[in-house]
mmCIF file of C-alpha atoms in Angstrom:
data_model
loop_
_atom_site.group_PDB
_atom_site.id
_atom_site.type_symbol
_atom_site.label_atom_id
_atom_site.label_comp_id
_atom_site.label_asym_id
_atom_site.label_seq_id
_atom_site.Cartn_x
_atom_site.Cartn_y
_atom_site.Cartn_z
ATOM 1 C CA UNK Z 19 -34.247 -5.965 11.465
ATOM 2 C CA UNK Z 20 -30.560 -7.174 11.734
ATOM 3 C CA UNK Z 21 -28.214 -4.152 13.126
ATOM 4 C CA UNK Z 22 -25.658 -2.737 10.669
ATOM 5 C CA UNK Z 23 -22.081 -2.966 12.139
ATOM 6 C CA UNK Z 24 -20.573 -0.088 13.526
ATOM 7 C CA UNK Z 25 -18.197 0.502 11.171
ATOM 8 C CA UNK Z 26 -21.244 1.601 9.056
ATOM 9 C CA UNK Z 27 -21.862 4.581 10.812
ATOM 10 C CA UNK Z 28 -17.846 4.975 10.569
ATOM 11 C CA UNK Z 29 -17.487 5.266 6.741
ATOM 12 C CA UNK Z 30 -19.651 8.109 5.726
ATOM 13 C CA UNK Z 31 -17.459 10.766 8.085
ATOM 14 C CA UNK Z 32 -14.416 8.756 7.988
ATOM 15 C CA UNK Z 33 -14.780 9.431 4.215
ATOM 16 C CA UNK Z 34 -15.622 13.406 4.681
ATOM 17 C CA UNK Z 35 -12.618 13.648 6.734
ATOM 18 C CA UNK Z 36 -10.328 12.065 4.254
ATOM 19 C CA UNK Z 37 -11.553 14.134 1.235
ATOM 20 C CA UNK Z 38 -11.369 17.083 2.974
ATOM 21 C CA UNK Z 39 -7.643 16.037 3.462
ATOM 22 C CA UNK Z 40 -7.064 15.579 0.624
ATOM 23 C CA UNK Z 41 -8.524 18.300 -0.905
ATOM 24 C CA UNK Z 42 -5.621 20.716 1.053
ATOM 25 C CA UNK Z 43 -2.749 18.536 0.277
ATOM 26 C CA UNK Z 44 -4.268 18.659 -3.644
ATOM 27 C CA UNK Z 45 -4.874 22.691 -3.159
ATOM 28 C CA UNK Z 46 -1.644 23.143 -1.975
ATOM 29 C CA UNK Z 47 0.016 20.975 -4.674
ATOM 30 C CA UNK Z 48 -1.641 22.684 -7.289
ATOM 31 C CA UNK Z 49 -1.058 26.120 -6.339
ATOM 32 C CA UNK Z 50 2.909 25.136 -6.335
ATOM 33 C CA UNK Z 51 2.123 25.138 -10.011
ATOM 34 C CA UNK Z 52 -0.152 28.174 -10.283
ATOM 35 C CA UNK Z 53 -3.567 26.199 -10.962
ATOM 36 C CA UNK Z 54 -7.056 25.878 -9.499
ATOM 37 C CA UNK Z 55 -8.840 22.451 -8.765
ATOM 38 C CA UNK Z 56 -11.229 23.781 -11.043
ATOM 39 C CA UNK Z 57 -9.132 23.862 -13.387
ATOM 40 C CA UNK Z 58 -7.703 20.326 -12.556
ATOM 41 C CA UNK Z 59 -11.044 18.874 -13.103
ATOM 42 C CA UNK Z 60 -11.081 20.259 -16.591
ATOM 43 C CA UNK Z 61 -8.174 18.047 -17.310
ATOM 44 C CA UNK Z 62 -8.859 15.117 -15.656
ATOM 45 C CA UNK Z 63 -12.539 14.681 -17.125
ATOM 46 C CA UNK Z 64 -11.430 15.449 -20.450
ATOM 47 C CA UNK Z 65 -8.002 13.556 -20.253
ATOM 48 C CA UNK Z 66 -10.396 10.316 -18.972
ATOM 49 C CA UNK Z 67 -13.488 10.806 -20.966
ATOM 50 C CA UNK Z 68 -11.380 10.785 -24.461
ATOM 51 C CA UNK Z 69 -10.918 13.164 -27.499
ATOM 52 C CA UNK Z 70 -14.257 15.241 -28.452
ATOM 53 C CA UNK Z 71 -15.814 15.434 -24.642
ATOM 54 C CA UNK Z 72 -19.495 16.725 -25.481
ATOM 55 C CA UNK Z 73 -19.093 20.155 -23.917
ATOM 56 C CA UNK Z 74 -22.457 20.065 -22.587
ATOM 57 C CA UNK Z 75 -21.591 16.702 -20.849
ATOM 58 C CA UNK Z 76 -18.682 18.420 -19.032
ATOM 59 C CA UNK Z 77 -20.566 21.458 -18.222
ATOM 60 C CA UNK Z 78 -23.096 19.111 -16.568
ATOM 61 C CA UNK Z 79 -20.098 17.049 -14.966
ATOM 62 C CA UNK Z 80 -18.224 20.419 -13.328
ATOM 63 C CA UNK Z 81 -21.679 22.162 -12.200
ATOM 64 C CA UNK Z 82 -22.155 18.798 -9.435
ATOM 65 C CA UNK Z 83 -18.863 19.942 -8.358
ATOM 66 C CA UNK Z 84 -19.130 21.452 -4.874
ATOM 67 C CA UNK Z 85 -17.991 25.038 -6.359
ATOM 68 C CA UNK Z 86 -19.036 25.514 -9.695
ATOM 69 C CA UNK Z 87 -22.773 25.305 -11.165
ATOM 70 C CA UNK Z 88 -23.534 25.529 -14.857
ATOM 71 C CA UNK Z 89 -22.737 29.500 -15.523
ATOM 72 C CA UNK Z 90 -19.087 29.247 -13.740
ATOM 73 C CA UNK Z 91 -18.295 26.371 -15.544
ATOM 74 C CA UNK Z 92 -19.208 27.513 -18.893
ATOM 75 C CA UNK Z 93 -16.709 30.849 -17.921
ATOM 76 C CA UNK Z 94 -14.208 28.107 -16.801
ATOM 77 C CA UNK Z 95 -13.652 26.490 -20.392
ATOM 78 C CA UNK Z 96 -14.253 29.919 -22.310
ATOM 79 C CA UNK Z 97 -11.394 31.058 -19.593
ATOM 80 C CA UNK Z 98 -9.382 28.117 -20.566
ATOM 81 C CA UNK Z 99 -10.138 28.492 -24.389
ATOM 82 C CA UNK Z 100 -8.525 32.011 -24.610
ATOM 83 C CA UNK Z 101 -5.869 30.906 -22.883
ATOM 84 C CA UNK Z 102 -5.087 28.006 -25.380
ATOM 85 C CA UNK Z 103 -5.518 25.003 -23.126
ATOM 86 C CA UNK Z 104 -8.494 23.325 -24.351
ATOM 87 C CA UNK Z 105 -10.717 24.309 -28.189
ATOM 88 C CA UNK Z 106 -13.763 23.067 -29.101
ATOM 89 C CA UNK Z 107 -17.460 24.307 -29.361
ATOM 90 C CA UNK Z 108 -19.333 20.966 -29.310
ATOM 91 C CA UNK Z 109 -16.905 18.904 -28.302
ATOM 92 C CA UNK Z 110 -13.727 19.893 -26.043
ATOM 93 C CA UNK Z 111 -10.669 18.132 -26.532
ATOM 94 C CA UNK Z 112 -6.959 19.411 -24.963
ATOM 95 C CA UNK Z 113 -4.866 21.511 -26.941
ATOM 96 C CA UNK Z 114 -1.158 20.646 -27.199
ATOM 97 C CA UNK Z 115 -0.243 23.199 -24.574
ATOM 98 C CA UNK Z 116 -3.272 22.141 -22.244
ATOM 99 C CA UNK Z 117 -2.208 18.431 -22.496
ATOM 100 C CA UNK Z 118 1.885 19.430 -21.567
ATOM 101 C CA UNK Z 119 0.490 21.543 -18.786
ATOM 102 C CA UNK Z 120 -1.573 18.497 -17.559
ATOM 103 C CA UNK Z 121 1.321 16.154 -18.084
ATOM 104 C CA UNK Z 122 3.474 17.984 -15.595
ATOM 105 C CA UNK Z 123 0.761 18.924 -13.305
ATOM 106 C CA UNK Z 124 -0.331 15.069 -13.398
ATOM 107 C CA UNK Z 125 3.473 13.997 -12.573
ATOM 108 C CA UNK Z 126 3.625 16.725 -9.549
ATOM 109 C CA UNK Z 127 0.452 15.631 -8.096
ATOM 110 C CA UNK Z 128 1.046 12.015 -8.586
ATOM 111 C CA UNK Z 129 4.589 12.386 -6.436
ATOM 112 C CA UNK Z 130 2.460 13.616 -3.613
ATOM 113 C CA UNK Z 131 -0.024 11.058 -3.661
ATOM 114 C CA UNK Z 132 2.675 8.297 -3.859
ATOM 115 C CA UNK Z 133 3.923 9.975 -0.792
ATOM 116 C CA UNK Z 134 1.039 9.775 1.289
ATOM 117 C CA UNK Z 135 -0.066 6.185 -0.101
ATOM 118 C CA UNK Z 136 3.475 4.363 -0.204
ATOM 119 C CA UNK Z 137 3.149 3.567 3.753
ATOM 120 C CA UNK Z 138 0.397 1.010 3.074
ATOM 121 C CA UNK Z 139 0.095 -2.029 1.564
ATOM 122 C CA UNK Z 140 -0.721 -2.149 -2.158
ATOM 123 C CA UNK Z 141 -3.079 -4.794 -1.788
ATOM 124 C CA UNK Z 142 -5.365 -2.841 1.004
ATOM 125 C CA UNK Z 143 -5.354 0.646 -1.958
ATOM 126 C CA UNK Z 144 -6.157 -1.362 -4.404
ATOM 127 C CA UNK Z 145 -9.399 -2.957 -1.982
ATOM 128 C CA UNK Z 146 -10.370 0.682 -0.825
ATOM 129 C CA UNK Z 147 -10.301 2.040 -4.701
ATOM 130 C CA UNK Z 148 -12.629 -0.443 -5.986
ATOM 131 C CA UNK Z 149 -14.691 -0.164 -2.926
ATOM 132 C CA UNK Z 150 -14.680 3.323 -3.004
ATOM 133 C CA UNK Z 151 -16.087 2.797 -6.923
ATOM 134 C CA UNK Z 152 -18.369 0.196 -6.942
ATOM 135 C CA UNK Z 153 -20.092 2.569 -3.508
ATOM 136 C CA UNK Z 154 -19.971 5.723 -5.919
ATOM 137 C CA UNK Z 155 -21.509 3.393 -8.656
ATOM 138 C CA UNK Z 156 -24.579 1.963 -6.585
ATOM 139 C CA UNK Z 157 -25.465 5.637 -5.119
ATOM 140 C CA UNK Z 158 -25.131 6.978 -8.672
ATOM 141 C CA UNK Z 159 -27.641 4.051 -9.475
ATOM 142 C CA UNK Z 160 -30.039 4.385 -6.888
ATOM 143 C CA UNK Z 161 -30.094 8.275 -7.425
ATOM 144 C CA UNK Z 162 -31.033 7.805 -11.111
ATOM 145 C CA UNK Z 163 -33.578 5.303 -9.897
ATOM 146 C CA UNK Z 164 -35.150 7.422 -7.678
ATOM 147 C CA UNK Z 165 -35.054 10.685 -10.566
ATOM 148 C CA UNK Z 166 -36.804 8.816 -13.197
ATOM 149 C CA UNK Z 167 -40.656 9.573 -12.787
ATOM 150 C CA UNK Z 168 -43.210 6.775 -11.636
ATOM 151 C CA UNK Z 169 -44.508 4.454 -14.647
ATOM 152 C CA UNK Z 170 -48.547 4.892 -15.048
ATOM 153 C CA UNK Z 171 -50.391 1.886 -14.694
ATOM 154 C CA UNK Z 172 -51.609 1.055 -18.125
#
């Protein structure tokens, strides 16, 4: 058996650390504006997953979140329904309000990631995004793989 490099062992805390990071500096940016990462998430899986998100689909998508299972996120949209930032019972789609507050909340964020990421080369964020992807991909593969029950030999 051929020994993985070192840098192996490297990634998997080097990658903690980061997101733990960058967690704070989002926490911290968000609260400037009075909102939750919670509530963040809302926005950005709805803002990327189109107009009609199946509300089940996000339910399932916030509840792997590290702090919210199925029951808090269902209270999270009916929180952000009756405060007019998202509508929908199926399907959940921004309201007008919801998508200004995510506009300026995107903009806000965005200045403090350019911040942090304008020191390096474009070339070497644009190599650790789709690396960072195409791992999050093939360990989303392999754990569906390894879900799906055994065939029965026929």
């Amino acid at each position: 058996m051929t020994t993985p490099p070192a840098v192996f062992a490297q990634f998997g805390p080097t990658l903690a650390f980061a997101e733990r990071a960058l967690t704070a500096v989002l926490r911290e940016h968000l609260a400037q504006r009075d909102c939750t990462p919670e509530t963040w998430y809302v926005f950005q899986l709805v803002s990327s997953r189109g107009p009609e998100f199946p509300r089940e689909a996000l339910i399932s998508d916030l509840a792997g979140s590290r702090n919210l299972d199925s029951v808090s996120a269902a209270e999270l949209l009916a929180r952000l329904e009756a405060e007019g930032l998202v509508r929908g019972r199926t399907h959940v789609e921004l309201t007008a309000e919801g998508e200004e507050l995510y506009s300026g909340l995107r903009e806000h964020v965005l200045a403090g990631t350019a911040r942090l990421l304008g020191q390096f080369d474009i070339h070497d964020i644009e190599t650790t995004v789709r690396t960072v992807r195409a791992i999050t991909e093939r360990a989303a593969e392999e754990q569906a793989a390894e879900e799906q029950p055994a065939a029965t030999p026929g």
